[in-house]
Coordinates of C-alpha atoms in Angstrom, one line a residue:
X1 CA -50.3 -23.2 46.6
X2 CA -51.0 -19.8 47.6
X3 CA -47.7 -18.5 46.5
X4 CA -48.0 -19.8 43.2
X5 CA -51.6 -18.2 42.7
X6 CA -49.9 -15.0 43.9
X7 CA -47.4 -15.3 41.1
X8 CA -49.4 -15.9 38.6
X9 CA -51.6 -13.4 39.3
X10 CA -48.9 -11.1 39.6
X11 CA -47.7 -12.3 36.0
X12 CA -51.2 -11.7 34.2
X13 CA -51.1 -8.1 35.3
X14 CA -47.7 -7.5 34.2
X15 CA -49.2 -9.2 30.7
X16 CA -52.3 -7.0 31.1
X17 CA -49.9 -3.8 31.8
X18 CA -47.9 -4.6 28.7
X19 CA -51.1 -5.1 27.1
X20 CA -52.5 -2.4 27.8
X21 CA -49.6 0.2 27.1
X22 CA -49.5 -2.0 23.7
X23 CA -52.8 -0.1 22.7
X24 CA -52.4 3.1 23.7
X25 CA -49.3 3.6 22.2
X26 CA -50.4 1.8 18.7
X27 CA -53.8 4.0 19.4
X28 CA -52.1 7.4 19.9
X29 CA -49.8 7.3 16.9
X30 CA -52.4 6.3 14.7
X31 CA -54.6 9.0 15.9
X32 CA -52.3 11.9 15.4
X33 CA -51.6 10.2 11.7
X34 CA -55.4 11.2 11.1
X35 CA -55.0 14.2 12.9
X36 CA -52.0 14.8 10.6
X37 CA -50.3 15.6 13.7
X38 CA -46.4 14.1 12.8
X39 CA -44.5 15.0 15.3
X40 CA -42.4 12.0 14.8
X41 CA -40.0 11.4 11.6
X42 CA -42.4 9.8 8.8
X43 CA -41.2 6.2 9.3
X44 CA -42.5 5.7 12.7
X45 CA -46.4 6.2 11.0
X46 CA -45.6 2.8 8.8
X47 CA -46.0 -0.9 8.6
X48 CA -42.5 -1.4 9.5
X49 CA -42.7 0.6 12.8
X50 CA -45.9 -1.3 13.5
X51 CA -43.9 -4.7 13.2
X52 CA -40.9 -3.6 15.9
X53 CA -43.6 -2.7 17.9
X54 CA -45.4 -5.5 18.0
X55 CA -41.9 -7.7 17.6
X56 CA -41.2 -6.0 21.5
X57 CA -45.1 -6.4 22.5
X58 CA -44.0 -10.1 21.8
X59 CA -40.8 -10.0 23.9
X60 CA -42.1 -8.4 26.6
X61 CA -44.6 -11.4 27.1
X62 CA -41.8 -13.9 26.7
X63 CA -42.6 -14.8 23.3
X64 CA -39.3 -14.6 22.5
X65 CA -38.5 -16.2 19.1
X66 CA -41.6 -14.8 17.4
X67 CA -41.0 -11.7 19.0
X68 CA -37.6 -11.5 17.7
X69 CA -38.3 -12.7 14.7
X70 CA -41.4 -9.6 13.8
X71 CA -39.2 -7.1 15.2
X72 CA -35.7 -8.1 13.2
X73 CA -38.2 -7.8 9.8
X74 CA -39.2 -4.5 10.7
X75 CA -35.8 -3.1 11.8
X76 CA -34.3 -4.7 8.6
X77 CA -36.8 -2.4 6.4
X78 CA -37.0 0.8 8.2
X79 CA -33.4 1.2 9.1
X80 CA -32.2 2.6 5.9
X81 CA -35.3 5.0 5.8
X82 CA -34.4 6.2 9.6
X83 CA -30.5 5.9 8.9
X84 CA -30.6 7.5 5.6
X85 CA -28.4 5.0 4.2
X86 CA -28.9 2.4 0.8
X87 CA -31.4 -0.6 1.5
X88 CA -29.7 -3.4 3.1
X89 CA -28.9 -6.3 1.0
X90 CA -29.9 -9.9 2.4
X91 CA -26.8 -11.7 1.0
X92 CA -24.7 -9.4 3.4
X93 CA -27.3 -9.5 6.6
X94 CA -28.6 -12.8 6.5
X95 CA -26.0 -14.2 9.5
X96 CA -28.1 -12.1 11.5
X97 CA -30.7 -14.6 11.3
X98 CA -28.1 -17.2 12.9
X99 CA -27.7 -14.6 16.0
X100 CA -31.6 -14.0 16.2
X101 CA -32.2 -17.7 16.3
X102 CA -29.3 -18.2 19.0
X103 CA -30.8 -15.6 21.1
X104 CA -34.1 -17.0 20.8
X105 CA -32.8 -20.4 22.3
X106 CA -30.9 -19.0 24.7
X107 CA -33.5 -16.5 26.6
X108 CA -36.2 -19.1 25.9
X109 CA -33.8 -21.6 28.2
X110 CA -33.4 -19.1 30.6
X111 CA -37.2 -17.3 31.1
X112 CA -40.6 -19.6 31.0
X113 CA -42.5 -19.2 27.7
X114 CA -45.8 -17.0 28.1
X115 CA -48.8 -17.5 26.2
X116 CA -50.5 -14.3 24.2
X117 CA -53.6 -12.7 26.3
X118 CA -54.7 -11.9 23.2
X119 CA -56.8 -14.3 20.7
X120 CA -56.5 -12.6 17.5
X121 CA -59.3 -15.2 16.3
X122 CA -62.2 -13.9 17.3
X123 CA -65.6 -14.8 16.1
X124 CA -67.2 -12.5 13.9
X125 CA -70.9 -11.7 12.3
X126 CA -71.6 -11.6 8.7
X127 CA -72.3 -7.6 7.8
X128 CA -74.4 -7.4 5.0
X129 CA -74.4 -4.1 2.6
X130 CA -75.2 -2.9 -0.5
X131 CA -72.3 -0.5 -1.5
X132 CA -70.6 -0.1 -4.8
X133 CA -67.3 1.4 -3.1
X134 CA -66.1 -0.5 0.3
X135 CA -63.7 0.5 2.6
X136 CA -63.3 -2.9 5.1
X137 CA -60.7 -2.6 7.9
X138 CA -59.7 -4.9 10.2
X139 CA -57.1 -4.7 12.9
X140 CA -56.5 -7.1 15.8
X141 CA -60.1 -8.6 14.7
X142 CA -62.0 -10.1 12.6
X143 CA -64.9 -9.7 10.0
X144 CA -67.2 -10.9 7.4
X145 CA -68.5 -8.9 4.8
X146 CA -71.3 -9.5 2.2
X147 CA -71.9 -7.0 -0.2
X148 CA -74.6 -6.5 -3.0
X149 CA -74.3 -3.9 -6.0
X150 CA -74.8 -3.2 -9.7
X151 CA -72.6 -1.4 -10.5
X152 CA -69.4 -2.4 -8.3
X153 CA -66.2 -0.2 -8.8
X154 CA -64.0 -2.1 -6.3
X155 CA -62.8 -0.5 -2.9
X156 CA -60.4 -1.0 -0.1
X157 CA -59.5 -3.2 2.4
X158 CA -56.8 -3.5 5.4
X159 CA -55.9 -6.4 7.4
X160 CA -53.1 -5.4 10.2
X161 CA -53.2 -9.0 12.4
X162 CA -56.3 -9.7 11.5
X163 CA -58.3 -11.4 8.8
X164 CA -61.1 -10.4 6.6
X165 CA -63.7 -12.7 4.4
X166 CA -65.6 -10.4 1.5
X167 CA -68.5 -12.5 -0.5
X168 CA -68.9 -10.0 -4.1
X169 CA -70.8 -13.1 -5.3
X170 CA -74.0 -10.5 -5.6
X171 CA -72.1 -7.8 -7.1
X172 CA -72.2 -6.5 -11.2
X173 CA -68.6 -4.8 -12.2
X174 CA -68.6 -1.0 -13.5
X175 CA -67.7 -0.4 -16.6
X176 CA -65.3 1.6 -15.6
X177 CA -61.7 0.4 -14.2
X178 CA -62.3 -1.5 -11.4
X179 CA -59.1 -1.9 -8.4
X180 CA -59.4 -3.3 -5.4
X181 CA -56.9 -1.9 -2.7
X182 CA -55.5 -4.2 0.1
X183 CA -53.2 -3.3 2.6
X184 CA -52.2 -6.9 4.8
X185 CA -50.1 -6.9 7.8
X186 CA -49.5 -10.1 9.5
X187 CA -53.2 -11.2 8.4
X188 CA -54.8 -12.5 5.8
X189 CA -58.2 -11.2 3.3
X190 CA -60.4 -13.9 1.5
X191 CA -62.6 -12.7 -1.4
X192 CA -65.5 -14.6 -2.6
X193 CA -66.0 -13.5 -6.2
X194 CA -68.3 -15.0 -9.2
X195 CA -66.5 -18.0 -11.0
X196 CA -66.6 -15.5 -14.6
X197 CA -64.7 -12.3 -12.7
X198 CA -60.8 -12.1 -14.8
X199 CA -59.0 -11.2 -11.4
X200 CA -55.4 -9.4 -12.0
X201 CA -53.2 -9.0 -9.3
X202 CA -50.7 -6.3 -9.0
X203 CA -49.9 -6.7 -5.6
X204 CA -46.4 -6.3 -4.0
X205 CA -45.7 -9.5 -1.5
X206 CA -43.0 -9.4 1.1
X207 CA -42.9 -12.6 3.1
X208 CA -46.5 -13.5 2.1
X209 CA -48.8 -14.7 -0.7
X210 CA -51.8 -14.7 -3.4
X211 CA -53.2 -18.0 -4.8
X212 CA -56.7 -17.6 -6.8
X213 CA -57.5 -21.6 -5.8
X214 CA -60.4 -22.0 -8.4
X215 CA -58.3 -20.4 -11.6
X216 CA -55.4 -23.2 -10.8
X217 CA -57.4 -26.0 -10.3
X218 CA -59.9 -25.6 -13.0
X219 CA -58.2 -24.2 -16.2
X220 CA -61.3 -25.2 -18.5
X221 CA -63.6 -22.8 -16.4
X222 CA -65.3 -19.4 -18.2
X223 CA -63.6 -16.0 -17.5
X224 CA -65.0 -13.1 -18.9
X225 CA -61.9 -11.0 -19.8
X226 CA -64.4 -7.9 -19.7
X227 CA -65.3 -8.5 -16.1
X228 CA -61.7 -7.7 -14.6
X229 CA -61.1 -6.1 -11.1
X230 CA -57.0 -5.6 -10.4
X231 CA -56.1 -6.1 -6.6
X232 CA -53.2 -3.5 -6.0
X233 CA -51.3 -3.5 -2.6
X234 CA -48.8 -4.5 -0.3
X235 CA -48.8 -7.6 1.6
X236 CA -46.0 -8.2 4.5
X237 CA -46.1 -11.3 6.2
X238 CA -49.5 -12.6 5.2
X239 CA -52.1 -13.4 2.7
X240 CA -54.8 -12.6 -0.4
X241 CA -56.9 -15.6 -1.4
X242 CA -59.6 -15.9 -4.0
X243 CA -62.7 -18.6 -3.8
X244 CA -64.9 -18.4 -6.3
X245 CA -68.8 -19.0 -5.9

C-alpha cells in the first residue's frame, strides 16, 4: 500500500512539473509577443505553435492519442511556414494519420493512460457591462459576459481552450459597420443576440464550426436586414454558436 501511495504521489508531481513548465513557457512567449520582444522566427508566436505545444503537454501526461493527434495538426500547418516550402497537400499526407493512430495504440499498450490535472471547465460568474466595444478573452477558462449599449459597434473575442458565453440581448447596433472579431482555439464562443439581428459570418473554419440554431430552425422568423453585425475570424478546432433571445 505504501508503495503505491509513494508512486502515485511521485506521478502527480511529475504531472504538476509538466504542468507547471506548461505555463511558463506558454506565459513567456506570450509576454515577449506584447513586449514585441521576437527573438524567435514569427511562427513560433501563432495558433499553430500553440497546438504542438499543447499536442506534447498532452504526451507528456500520457494522453497519447489526443496528444498526438493536436500536435500532428499543428506541425502539418506550420511546417511549410518554418521549412519555407509550398503548403502540404492532404491527399499526399493523409497516411500519416494511419502511423499517428498506430502509434497511439501502441504507446497506449505499453504506458498507463493519465488523466488531465487540468479541468478546463471551470465554473464561471456572469460579468455584467455596459460597453459599446468589447474585447472578451478567455484562455484555459471560462466566462460569461452580459453586456448593455446603445449604440453597439461589435468588438473582439478569443477563446484558446476555453469557452466564452456573450448575452448582446440589451444591446442597440451602430449605424455604422458593425464586426465582431473571434479568434477560437480548441474552444468554443456562444453569443446571445436579439431574434431581429441579420448575423453574417465571414469566418475562416479549420476543423471546427458555426451553426446560428434559431435562423435554421425557424425560417418564418423577422430579421431586420439593417441590424447586421459580420463575425470575422479564424476558428481551429472548435466552435461559434448563435442563440437568439
Amino acid at each position: 500500500m505504501k508503495k503505491n501511495n509513494y508512486s502515485n504521489m511521485k506521478n502527480s508531481s511529475i504531472d504538476a512539473f509538466w504542468s507547471a513548465l506548461f505555463f511558463i513557457g506558454i506565459g513567456a512567449v506570450l509576454l515577449f509577443k506584447n513586449l514585441e520582444l521576437l527573438i524567435l522566427p514569427p511562427y513560433v508566436y501563432t495558433w499553430k505553435m500553440l497546438l504542438i505545444a499543447f499536442g506534447v503537454y498532452n504526451i507528456l501526461l500520457r494522453n497519447w492519442m489526443f496528444g498526438l493527434t493536436v500536435a500532428a495538426i499543428g506541425t502539418f500547418f506550420i511546417l511549410p511556414e518554418a521549412l519555407n516550402i509550398p503548403k502540404l497537400e492532404f491527399g499526399k499526407v493523409w497516411p500519416a494519420i494511419l502511423i499517428l493512430i498506430g502509434l497511439g495504440i501502441f504507446f497506449k499498450m505499453i504506458f498507463p493512460k493519465k488523466k488531465v490535472l487540468i479541468d478546463f471547465k471551470r465554473d464561471s460568474t456572469i460579468e455584467i457591462t455596459e460597453e459599446n466595444y468589447m474585447e472578451t478573452t478567455v484562455i484555459f477558462s471560462g466566462a460569461e459576459k452580459q453586456i448593455s449599449s446603445y449604440d453597439f459597434k461589435g468588438g473582439k473575442v478569443t477563446a484558446i481552450f476555453g469557452g466564452a458565453e456573450i448575452d448582446l440581448t440589451n444591446c442597440y447596433l451602430s449605424k455604422e459597420n458593425n464586426v465582431i472579431n473571434v479568434e477560437v482555439v480548441c474552444g468554443g464562443v456562444t453569443l446571445v443576440v436579439p431574434h431581429e439581428w441579420n448575423v453574417r459570418s465571414e469566418l475562416v473554419t479549420i476543423l471546427a464550426g458555426f451553426e446560428d440554431k434559431a435562423a435554421s430552425k425557424d425560417k418564418n422568423a423577422y430579421i431586420d436586414p439593417a441590424a447586421e453585425i459580420v463575425l470575422k475570424g479564424t476558428l481551429v478546432m472548435g466552435g461559434v454558436e448563435i442563440k437568439r433571445g
